[in-house]
Amino acid sequence: MAEVEAHGMERKLDVGGTLSQVFSTYGSQAGVLLPLAFGLFLVVAVVNGLLAGNLVLVAVVILVDVVAATLYQGMVVGLVSDVQDGRRDSTVGDLVRATSPVILPLIGAGLLAGIGIGIGFILFVIPGLILLTIWSVIAPAIVVERRGVIEAFSRSRELVRDNGWQVFGVIFVVFVIAVVVQTVLGAIAAGIDDSALLRIVFNVLAQTATAPITALTAAVIYFRLVAIKGEAAPAQTEPPAPPPPPAGTAPA
C-alpha cells in the first residue's frame, strides 16, 4: 500500500497491490478455495436443474443461490482473516463453523444489497455502481466485526469513504476477468456439444473458478481499508479452550 505522504495526506487504496494480493491468495489457497466453491455451486446447479422451468419455485432457486454465495463469501472472509499472519491455521471445518453464527445476517444483508443494487442499475446504471462500491465490504464487516445487518451497511460506507474510485477500480477489473472466464468456458461448452447437461457442467466450473476471485476481493479490500483508517481488525473468535483436568489426574 502507498505510504503516507509527508504532508499528512491519507493513504489511498493501492489498486494494483490489492489485485496482486487477491490473486496471490487465490494461488496459495486454491486447495481450499476451489473444492469449497465446487461443492457449493454443484449443489446450486443440481437444484437449479431440478427446478428449471417451474415458476412457482423460482424463489427457492434464488434463495439457494443467495445462501450458497453468502456462505462461500463468509468462509473466504474467515480464510483471509486467518492468513493475515502469513499462514493458514484453520481447517475447512473451522471456516464453516466460524461462518455459521453469522449466516442469517449475511443472507439478510445479501438480499437487501442485491435488491438495492438491482434497483440502482434499473435507474440509469450509475446509482447501482455507486451502491455496489459503497456496499462492497458488508460481508467482511459482518463476519469479522460481528456487525448487524443494518449496521454493516453503514460500516461498509464508512470504510469505503475517500477511496470510492479505487474500490470501484478493483471491482471493475475483477468483474471483467470473471466475465472473460465465464464467456470462454461457455464458448468451449457450446463448441463441444450445446446440450443442457454440458452447459450446467461448464457453468459450475465457471462459478468455481470465479467465485474465489470475487469473494477474495471483498475480503482483501476490507482489511486494506481497515489498515488505511489506522484501525486494528478484530481477531475472529477462537473456540474455547478445553477445561483443565481435575486435580490429582495426570495430563493426557
PDB file of C-alpha atoms in Angstrom:
ATOM      1  CA  MET A   1       0.000   0.000   0.000  1.00  0.00           C
ATOM      2  CA  ALA A   2       1.107   3.542  -0.684  1.00  0.00           C
ATOM      3  CA  GLU A   3       2.945   5.293   2.124  1.00  0.00           C
ATOM      4  CA  VAL A   4       1.557   8.297   3.950  1.00  0.00           C
ATOM      5  CA  GLU A   5       2.786  11.481   2.334  1.00  0.00           C
ATOM      6  CA  ALA A   6       4.954  13.800   4.399  1.00  0.00           C
ATOM      7  CA  HIS A   7       2.281  16.495   4.473  1.00  0.00           C
ATOM      8  CA  GLY A   8      -0.174  14.131   6.166  1.00  0.00           C
ATOM      9  CA  MET A   9      -2.451  13.157   3.283  1.00  0.00           C
ATOM     10  CA  GLU A  10      -4.407   9.968   3.973  1.00  0.00           C
ATOM     11  CA  ARG A  11      -3.238   6.877   2.169  1.00  0.00           C
ATOM     12  CA  LYS A  12      -5.322   5.584  -0.699  1.00  0.00           C
ATOM     13  CA  LEU A  13      -6.160   2.029  -1.592  1.00  0.00           C
ATOM     14  CA  ASP A  14      -3.482   0.641  -3.906  1.00  0.00           C
ATOM     15  CA  VAL A  15      -5.463  -0.887  -6.789  1.00  0.00           C
ATOM     16  CA  GLY A  16      -2.528  -2.866  -8.199  1.00  0.00           C
ATOM     17  CA  GLY A  17      -1.415  -4.078  -4.775  1.00  0.00           C
ATOM     18  CA  THR A  18      -4.953  -5.119  -3.887  1.00  0.00           C
ATOM     19  CA  LEU A  19      -5.369  -7.140  -7.080  1.00  0.00           C
ATOM     20  CA  SER A  20      -1.938  -8.696  -6.577  1.00  0.00           C
ATOM     21  CA  GLN A  21      -2.898  -9.811  -3.068  1.00  0.00           C
ATOM     22  CA  VAL A  22      -6.212 -11.219  -4.313  1.00  0.00           C
ATOM     23  CA  PHE A  23      -4.537 -13.408  -6.919  1.00  0.00           C
ATOM     24  CA  SER A  24      -1.573 -14.398  -4.747  1.00  0.00           C
ATOM     25  CA  THR A  25      -4.014 -15.550  -2.042  1.00  0.00           C
ATOM     26  CA  TYR A  26      -6.032 -17.367  -4.708  1.00  0.00           C
ATOM     27  CA  GLY A  27      -2.903 -19.217  -5.809  1.00  0.00           C
ATOM     28  CA  SER A  28      -1.650 -20.091  -2.347  1.00  0.00           C
ATOM     29  CA  GLN A  29      -5.060 -21.171  -1.001  1.00  0.00           C
ATOM     30  CA  ALA A  30      -6.523 -22.759  -4.141  1.00  0.00           C
ATOM     31  CA  GLY A  31      -6.529 -26.157  -2.446  1.00  0.00           C
ATOM     32  CA  VAL A  32      -9.200 -24.850  -0.066  1.00  0.00           C
ATOM     33  CA  LEU A  33     -10.968 -22.246  -2.201  1.00  0.00           C
ATOM     34  CA  LEU A  34     -11.689 -24.359  -5.273  1.00  0.00           C
ATOM     35  CA  PRO A  35     -13.096 -27.525  -3.626  1.00  0.00           C
ATOM     36  CA  LEU A  36     -15.339 -25.391  -1.400  1.00  0.00           C
ATOM     37  CA  ALA A  37     -16.621 -23.438  -4.394  1.00  0.00           C
ATOM     38  CA  PHE A  38     -17.138 -26.576  -6.474  1.00  0.00           C
ATOM     39  CA  GLY A  39     -19.116 -28.335  -3.749  1.00  0.00           C
ATOM     40  CA  LEU A  40     -21.394 -25.375  -3.058  1.00  0.00           C
ATOM     41  CA  PHE A  41     -22.089 -24.430  -6.651  1.00  0.00           C
ATOM     42  CA  LEU A  42     -22.575 -28.038  -7.728  1.00  0.00           C
ATOM     43  CA  VAL A  43     -25.465 -28.201  -5.239  1.00  0.00           C
ATOM     44  CA  VAL A  44     -26.807 -24.934  -6.675  1.00  0.00           C
ATOM     45  CA  ALA A  45     -26.578 -26.302 -10.232  1.00  0.00           C
ATOM     46  CA  VAL A  46     -28.398 -29.515  -9.295  1.00  0.00           C
ATOM     47  CA  VAL A  47     -31.201 -27.595  -7.561  1.00  0.00           C
ATOM     48  CA  ASN A  48     -31.475 -25.194 -10.486  1.00  0.00           C
ATOM     49  CA  GLY A  49     -31.605 -28.115 -12.906  1.00  0.00           C
ATOM     50  CA  LEU A  50     -34.318 -29.918 -10.936  1.00  0.00           C
ATOM     51  CA  LEU A  51     -36.467 -26.796 -10.584  1.00  0.00           C
ATOM     52  CA  ALA A  52     -35.802 -25.298 -14.018  1.00  0.00           C
ATOM     53  CA  GLY A  53     -38.975 -24.097 -15.709  1.00  0.00           C
ATOM     54  CA  ASN A  54     -41.030 -24.198 -12.505  1.00  0.00           C
ATOM     55  CA  LEU A  55     -42.061 -20.563 -11.989  1.00  0.00           C
ATOM     56  CA  VAL A  56     -43.740 -21.400  -8.683  1.00  0.00           C
ATOM     57  CA  LEU A  57     -40.406 -22.453  -7.157  1.00  0.00           C
ATOM     58  CA  VAL A  58     -38.281 -19.691  -8.674  1.00  0.00           C
ATOM     59  CA  ALA A  59     -37.983 -18.103  -5.183  1.00  0.00           C
ATOM     60  CA  VAL A  60     -36.421 -21.354  -3.913  1.00  0.00           C
ATOM     61  CA  VAL A  61     -33.842 -21.246  -6.718  1.00  0.00           C
ATOM     62  CA  ILE A  62     -32.963 -17.632  -5.896  1.00  0.00           C
ATOM     63  CA  LEU A  63     -32.705 -18.419  -2.178  1.00  0.00           C
ATOM     64  CA  VAL A  64     -30.389 -21.376  -2.812  1.00  0.00           C
ATOM     65  CA  ASP A  65     -28.176 -19.167  -4.998  1.00  0.00           C
ATOM     66  CA  VAL A  66     -28.015 -16.450  -2.332  1.00  0.00           C
ATOM     67  CA  VAL A  67     -27.345 -18.898   0.523  1.00  0.00           C
ATOM     68  CA  ALA A  68     -24.517 -20.641  -1.373  1.00  0.00           C
ATOM     69  CA  ALA A  69     -22.847 -17.398  -2.453  1.00  0.00           C
ATOM     70  CA  THR A  70     -23.253 -15.913   1.034  1.00  0.00           C
ATOM     71  CA  LEU A  71     -21.896 -18.950   2.850  1.00  0.00           C
ATOM     72  CA  TYR A  72     -18.933 -19.072   0.484  1.00  0.00           C
ATOM     73  CA  GLN A  73     -18.144 -15.380   0.907  1.00  0.00           C
ATOM     74  CA  GLY A  74     -18.302 -15.743   4.680  1.00  0.00           C
ATOM     75  CA  MET A  75     -15.856 -18.647   4.657  1.00  0.00           C
ATOM     76  CA  VAL A  76     -13.472 -16.785   2.347  1.00  0.00           C
ATOM     77  CA  VAL A  77     -13.504 -13.744   4.632  1.00  0.00           C
ATOM     78  CA  GLY A  78     -12.598 -16.081   7.505  1.00  0.00           C
ATOM     79  CA  LEU A  79      -9.799 -17.565   5.400  1.00  0.00           C
ATOM     80  CA  VAL A  80      -8.315 -14.161   4.539  1.00  0.00           C
ATOM     81  CA  SER A  81      -8.557 -13.129   8.195  1.00  0.00           C
ATOM     82  CA  ASP A  82      -6.682 -16.294   9.147  1.00  0.00           C
ATOM     83  CA  VAL A  83      -3.821 -15.780   6.657  1.00  0.00           C
ATOM     84  CA  GLN A  84      -3.093 -12.190   7.698  1.00  0.00           C
ATOM     85  CA  ASP A  85      -0.098 -13.530   9.633  1.00  0.00           C
ATOM     86  CA  GLY A  86       1.215 -15.285   6.518  1.00  0.00           C
ATOM     87  CA  ARG A  87      -0.067 -18.792   7.176  1.00  0.00           C
ATOM     88  CA  ARG A  88      -3.391 -20.633   7.413  1.00  0.00           C
ATOM     89  CA  ASP A  89      -4.193 -22.261  10.737  1.00  0.00           C
ATOM     90  CA  SER A  90      -7.894 -23.036  10.178  1.00  0.00           C
ATOM     91  CA  THR A  91      -9.247 -26.197   8.607  1.00  0.00           C
ATOM     92  CA  VAL A  92     -12.222 -26.188   6.263  1.00  0.00           C
ATOM     93  CA  GLY A  93     -14.375 -27.295   9.186  1.00  0.00           C
ATOM     94  CA  ASP A  94     -13.121 -24.353  11.258  1.00  0.00           C
ATOM     95  CA  LEU A  95     -14.081 -21.932   8.480  1.00  0.00           C
ATOM     96  CA  VAL A  96     -17.576 -23.415   8.225  1.00  0.00           C
ATOM     97  CA  ARG A  97     -18.071 -23.274  11.992  1.00  0.00           C
ATOM     98  CA  ALA A  98     -16.805 -19.677  12.178  1.00  0.00           C
ATOM     99  CA  THR A  99     -19.295 -18.608   9.494  1.00  0.00           C
ATOM    100  CA  SER A 100     -22.318 -20.479  10.863  1.00  0.00           C
ATOM    101  CA  PRO A 101     -23.212 -17.952  13.624  1.00  0.00           C
ATOM    102  CA  VAL A 102     -23.481 -15.114  11.082  1.00  0.00           C
ATOM    103  CA  ILE A 103     -25.093 -16.930   8.161  1.00  0.00           C
ATOM    104  CA  LEU A 104     -28.530 -15.374   8.731  1.00  0.00           C
ATOM    105  CA  PRO A 105     -27.200 -11.773   8.926  1.00  0.00           C
ATOM    106  CA  LEU A 106     -25.109 -12.478   5.818  1.00  0.00           C
ATOM    107  CA  ILE A 107     -28.138 -13.758   3.914  1.00  0.00           C
ATOM    108  CA  GLY A 108     -30.267 -10.813   5.047  1.00  0.00           C
ATOM    109  CA  ALA A 109     -27.611  -8.298   4.067  1.00  0.00           C
ATOM    110  CA  GLY A 110     -27.026 -10.070   0.751  1.00  0.00           C
ATOM    111  CA  LEU A 111     -30.708  -9.965  -0.141  1.00  0.00           C
ATOM    112  CA  LEU A 112     -31.076  -6.284   0.830  1.00  0.00           C
ATOM    113  CA  ALA A 113     -27.911  -5.291  -1.039  1.00  0.00           C
ATOM    114  CA  GLY A 114     -28.981  -7.273  -4.100  1.00  0.00           C
ATOM    115  CA  ILE A 115     -32.388  -5.579  -4.179  1.00  0.00           C
ATOM    116  CA  GLY A 116     -30.895  -2.121  -3.686  1.00  0.00           C
ATOM    117  CA  ILE A 117     -28.155  -2.559  -6.279  1.00  0.00           C
ATOM    118  CA  GLY A 118     -30.612  -4.111  -8.746  1.00  0.00           C
ATOM    119  CA  ILE A 119     -32.966  -1.143  -8.420  1.00  0.00           C
ATOM    120  CA  GLY A 120     -29.972   1.170  -8.783  1.00  0.00           C
ATOM    121  CA  PHE A 121     -28.983  -0.467 -12.077  1.00  0.00           C
ATOM    122  CA  ILE A 122     -32.540  -0.085 -13.356  1.00  0.00           C
ATOM    123  CA  LEU A 123     -32.311   3.622 -12.522  1.00  0.00           C
ATOM    124  CA  PHE A 124     -29.768   4.538 -15.221  1.00  0.00           C
ATOM    125  CA  VAL A 125     -26.979   2.168 -14.023  1.00  0.00           C
ATOM    126  CA  ILE A 126     -24.878   4.779 -12.190  1.00  0.00           C
ATOM    127  CA  PRO A 127     -26.785   4.516  -8.867  1.00  0.00           C
ATOM    128  CA  GLY A 128     -26.252   0.762  -8.994  1.00  0.00           C
ATOM    129  CA  LEU A 129     -22.496   1.207  -9.496  1.00  0.00           C
ATOM    130  CA  ILE A 130     -22.356   3.620  -6.567  1.00  0.00           C
ATOM    131  CA  LEU A 131     -24.182   1.209  -4.264  1.00  0.00           C
ATOM    132  CA  LEU A 132     -22.065  -1.716  -5.474  1.00  0.00           C
ATOM    133  CA  THR A 133     -18.982   0.269  -4.469  1.00  0.00           C
ATOM    134  CA  ILE A 134     -20.023   1.646  -1.091  1.00  0.00           C
ATOM    135  CA  TRP A 135     -21.552  -1.689  -0.019  1.00  0.00           C
ATOM    136  CA  SER A 136     -18.602  -3.779  -1.195  1.00  0.00           C
ATOM    137  CA  VAL A 137     -17.361  -4.804   2.276  1.00  0.00           C
ATOM    138  CA  ILE A 138     -20.662  -5.572   4.002  1.00  0.00           C
ATOM    139  CA  ALA A 139     -19.879  -9.291   4.345  1.00  0.00           C
ATOM    140  CA  PRO A 140     -16.447  -8.799   5.960  1.00  0.00           C
ATOM    141  CA  ALA A 141     -17.957  -6.308   8.411  1.00  0.00           C
ATOM    142  CA  ILE A 142     -20.484  -8.953   9.471  1.00  0.00           C
ATOM    143  CA  VAL A 143     -18.044 -11.874   9.639  1.00  0.00           C
ATOM    144  CA  VAL A 144     -15.039 -10.154  11.230  1.00  0.00           C
ATOM    145  CA  GLU A 145     -16.697  -7.452  13.347  1.00  0.00           C
ATOM    146  CA  ARG A 146     -19.978  -9.276  14.009  1.00  0.00           C
ATOM    147  CA  ARG A 147     -21.946  -6.229  12.849  1.00  0.00           C
ATOM    148  CA  GLY A 148     -25.711  -6.402  12.492  1.00  0.00           C
ATOM    149  CA  VAL A 149     -27.342  -6.257   9.063  1.00  0.00           C
ATOM    150  CA  ILE A 150     -28.166  -2.538   9.014  1.00  0.00           C
ATOM    151  CA  GLU A 151     -25.002  -1.580  10.872  1.00  0.00           C
ATOM    152  CA  ALA A 152     -22.896  -3.436   8.292  1.00  0.00           C
ATOM    153  CA  PHE A 153     -24.192  -1.178   5.515  1.00  0.00           C
ATOM    154  CA  SER A 154     -23.094   1.989   7.326  1.00  0.00           C
ATOM    155  CA  ARG A 155     -19.790   0.377   8.329  1.00  0.00           C
ATOM    156  CA  SER A 156     -19.051  -0.519   4.707  1.00  0.00           C
ATOM    157  CA  ARG A 157     -19.822   3.006   3.554  1.00  0.00           C
ATOM    158  CA  GLU A 158     -17.604   4.422   6.310  1.00  0.00           C
ATOM    159  CA  LEU A 159     -14.651   2.250   5.279  1.00  0.00           C
ATOM    160  CA  VAL A 160     -15.023   2.946   1.541  1.00  0.00           C
ATOM    161  CA  ARG A 161     -15.345   6.722   2.046  1.00  0.00           C
ATOM    162  CA  ASP A 162     -12.424   8.633   0.431  1.00  0.00           C
ATOM    163  CA  ASN A 163     -11.436   5.511  -1.554  1.00  0.00           C
ATOM    164  CA  GLY A 164     -14.525   5.086  -3.709  1.00  0.00           C
ATOM    165  CA  TRP A 165     -12.773   5.348  -7.074  1.00  0.00           C
ATOM    166  CA  GLN A 166     -10.032   2.955  -6.011  1.00  0.00           C
ATOM    167  CA  VAL A 167     -12.530   0.394  -4.704  1.00  0.00           C
ATOM    168  CA  PHE A 168     -14.579   0.710  -7.889  1.00  0.00           C
ATOM    169  CA  GLY A 169     -11.414   0.219  -9.966  1.00  0.00           C
ATOM    170  CA  VAL A 170     -10.644  -3.077  -8.221  1.00  0.00           C
ATOM    171  CA  ILE A 171     -14.250  -4.271  -8.565  1.00  0.00           C
ATOM    172  CA  PHE A 172     -14.334  -3.329 -12.263  1.00  0.00           C
ATOM    173  CA  VAL A 173     -11.139  -5.247 -13.084  1.00  0.00           C
ATOM    174  CA  VAL A 174     -12.377  -8.319 -11.194  1.00  0.00           C
ATOM    175  CA  PHE A 175     -15.754  -8.110 -12.973  1.00  0.00           C
ATOM    176  CA  VAL A 176     -14.063  -8.030 -16.387  1.00  0.00           C
ATOM    177  CA  ILE A 177     -11.898 -11.035 -15.508  1.00  0.00           C
ATOM    178  CA  ALA A 178     -14.925 -13.009 -14.271  1.00  0.00           C
ATOM    179  CA  VAL A 179     -16.904 -12.203 -17.427  1.00  0.00           C
ATOM    180  CA  VAL A 180     -13.998 -13.245 -19.670  1.00  0.00           C
ATOM    181  CA  VAL A 181     -13.573 -16.580 -17.850  1.00  0.00           C
ATOM    182  CA  GLN A 182     -17.303 -17.341 -17.962  1.00  0.00           C
ATOM    183  CA  THR A 183     -17.523 -16.359 -21.651  1.00  0.00           C
ATOM    184  CA  VAL A 184     -14.562 -18.532 -22.624  1.00  0.00           C
ATOM    185  CA  LEU A 185     -15.882 -21.566 -20.751  1.00  0.00           C
ATOM    186  CA  GLY A 186     -19.360 -21.006 -22.201  1.00  0.00           C
ATOM    187  CA  ALA A 187     -17.900 -20.874 -25.714  1.00  0.00           C
ATOM    188  CA  ILE A 188     -15.953 -24.089 -25.112  1.00  0.00           C
ATOM    189  CA  ALA A 189     -19.095 -25.838 -23.905  1.00  0.00           C
ATOM    190  CA  ALA A 190     -21.049 -24.647 -26.936  1.00  0.00           C
ATOM    191  CA  GLY A 191     -18.266 -25.776 -29.254  1.00  0.00           C
ATOM    192  CA  ILE A 192     -18.165 -29.269 -27.792  1.00  0.00           C
ATOM    193  CA  ASP A 193     -21.860 -30.015 -27.513  1.00  0.00           C
ATOM    194  CA  ASP A 194     -24.643 -27.483 -26.917  1.00  0.00           C
ATOM    195  CA  SER A 195     -26.513 -29.776 -24.525  1.00  0.00           C
ATOM    196  CA  ALA A 196     -28.164 -28.648 -21.310  1.00  0.00           C
ATOM    197  CA  LEU A 197     -26.063 -31.029 -19.188  1.00  0.00           C
ATOM    198  CA  LEU A 198     -22.769 -29.768 -20.610  1.00  0.00           C
ATOM    199  CA  ARG A 199     -23.841 -26.158 -20.091  1.00  0.00           C
ATOM    200  CA  ILE A 200     -24.571 -26.943 -16.439  1.00  0.00           C
ATOM    201  CA  VAL A 201     -21.162 -28.616 -16.008  1.00  0.00           C
ATOM    202  CA  PHE A 202     -19.293 -25.683 -17.526  1.00  0.00           C
ATOM    203  CA  ASN A 203     -21.398 -23.221 -15.555  1.00  0.00           C
ATOM    204  CA  VAL A 204     -20.326 -24.963 -12.333  1.00  0.00           C
ATOM    205  CA  LEU A 205     -16.703 -24.839 -13.499  1.00  0.00           C
ATOM    206  CA  ALA A 206     -17.018 -21.120 -14.304  1.00  0.00           C
ATOM    207  CA  GLN A 207     -18.512 -20.359 -10.897  1.00  0.00           C
ATOM    208  CA  THR A 208     -15.856 -22.487  -9.202  1.00  0.00           C
ATOM    209  CA  ALA A 209     -13.111 -20.533 -10.955  1.00  0.00           C
ATOM    210  CA  THR A 210     -14.547 -17.038 -10.462  1.00  0.00           C
ATOM    211  CA  ALA A 211     -16.286 -17.190  -7.064  1.00  0.00           C
ATOM    212  CA  PRO A 212     -12.970 -17.202  -5.160  1.00  0.00           C
ATOM    213  CA  ILE A 213     -11.852 -14.071  -7.019  1.00  0.00           C
ATOM    214  CA  THR A 214     -14.937 -12.023  -6.160  1.00  0.00           C
ATOM    215  CA  ALA A 215     -15.061 -13.268  -2.560  1.00  0.00           C
ATOM    216  CA  LEU A 216     -11.350 -12.650  -2.009  1.00  0.00           C
ATOM    217  CA  THR A 217     -11.709  -9.154  -3.468  1.00  0.00           C
ATOM    218  CA  ALA A 218     -14.216  -8.083  -0.816  1.00  0.00           C
ATOM    219  CA  ALA A 219     -12.101  -9.552   1.986  1.00  0.00           C
ATOM    220  CA  VAL A 220      -8.801  -8.064   0.810  1.00  0.00           C
ATOM    221  CA  ILE A 221     -10.368  -4.635   0.226  1.00  0.00           C
ATOM    222  CA  TYR A 222     -11.839  -4.746   3.739  1.00  0.00           C
ATOM    223  CA  PHE A 223      -8.554  -5.498   5.516  1.00  0.00           C
ATOM    224  CA  ARG A 224      -6.665  -2.922   3.459  1.00  0.00           C
ATOM    225  CA  LEU A 225      -9.255  -0.219   4.157  1.00  0.00           C
ATOM    226  CA  VAL A 226      -9.177  -1.015   7.868  1.00  0.00           C
ATOM    227  CA  ALA A 227      -5.388  -0.586   7.793  1.00  0.00           C
ATOM    228  CA  ILE A 228      -5.672   2.683   5.861  1.00  0.00           C
ATOM    229  CA  LYS A 229      -8.079   4.013   8.501  1.00  0.00           C
ATOM    230  CA  GLY A 230      -5.494   3.170  11.148  1.00  0.00           C
ATOM    231  CA  GLU A 231      -7.712   0.578  12.820  1.00  0.00           C
ATOM    232  CA  ALA A 232      -6.826  -2.860  14.079  1.00  0.00           C
ATOM    233  CA  ALA A 233      -9.116  -5.508  12.572  1.00  0.00           C
ATOM    234  CA  PRO A 234     -10.771  -7.540  15.334  1.00  0.00           C
ATOM    235  CA  ALA A 235      -9.459 -11.058  15.656  1.00  0.00           C
ATOM    236  CA  GLN A 236     -12.002 -13.734  14.864  1.00  0.00           C
ATOM    237  CA  THR A 237     -13.475 -15.553  17.826  1.00  0.00           C
ATOM    238  CA  GLU A 238     -11.434 -18.596  18.788  1.00  0.00           C
ATOM    239  CA  PRO A 239     -13.103 -21.769  20.099  1.00  0.00           C
ATOM    240  CA  PRO A 240     -12.968 -22.017  23.890  1.00  0.00           C
ATOM    241  CA  ALA A 241     -10.012 -23.879  25.362  1.00  0.00           C
ATOM    242  CA  PRO A 242     -10.779 -27.283  26.902  1.00  0.00           C
ATOM    243  CA  PRO A 243     -11.220 -27.240  30.692  1.00  0.00           C
ATOM    244  CA  PRO A 244      -8.191 -28.252  32.803  1.00  0.00           C
ATOM    245  CA  PRO A 245      -8.141 -31.863  34.076  1.00  0.00           C
ATOM    246  CA  PRO A 246      -9.417 -32.483  37.613  1.00  0.00           C
ATOM    247  CA  ALA A 247      -6.875 -32.077  40.394  1.00  0.00           C
ATOM    248  CA  GLY A 248      -4.796 -35.151  41.004  1.00  0.00           C
ATOM    249  CA  THR A 249      -5.117 -36.587  37.499  1.00  0.00           C
ATOM    250  CA  ALA A 250      -2.226 -36.853  35.098  1.00  0.00           C
ATOM    251  CA  PRO A 251      -2.486 -34.872  31.864  1.00  0.00           C
ATOM    252  CA  ALA A 252      -3.256 -36.865  28.733  1.00  0.00           C
TER     253      ALA A 252
END
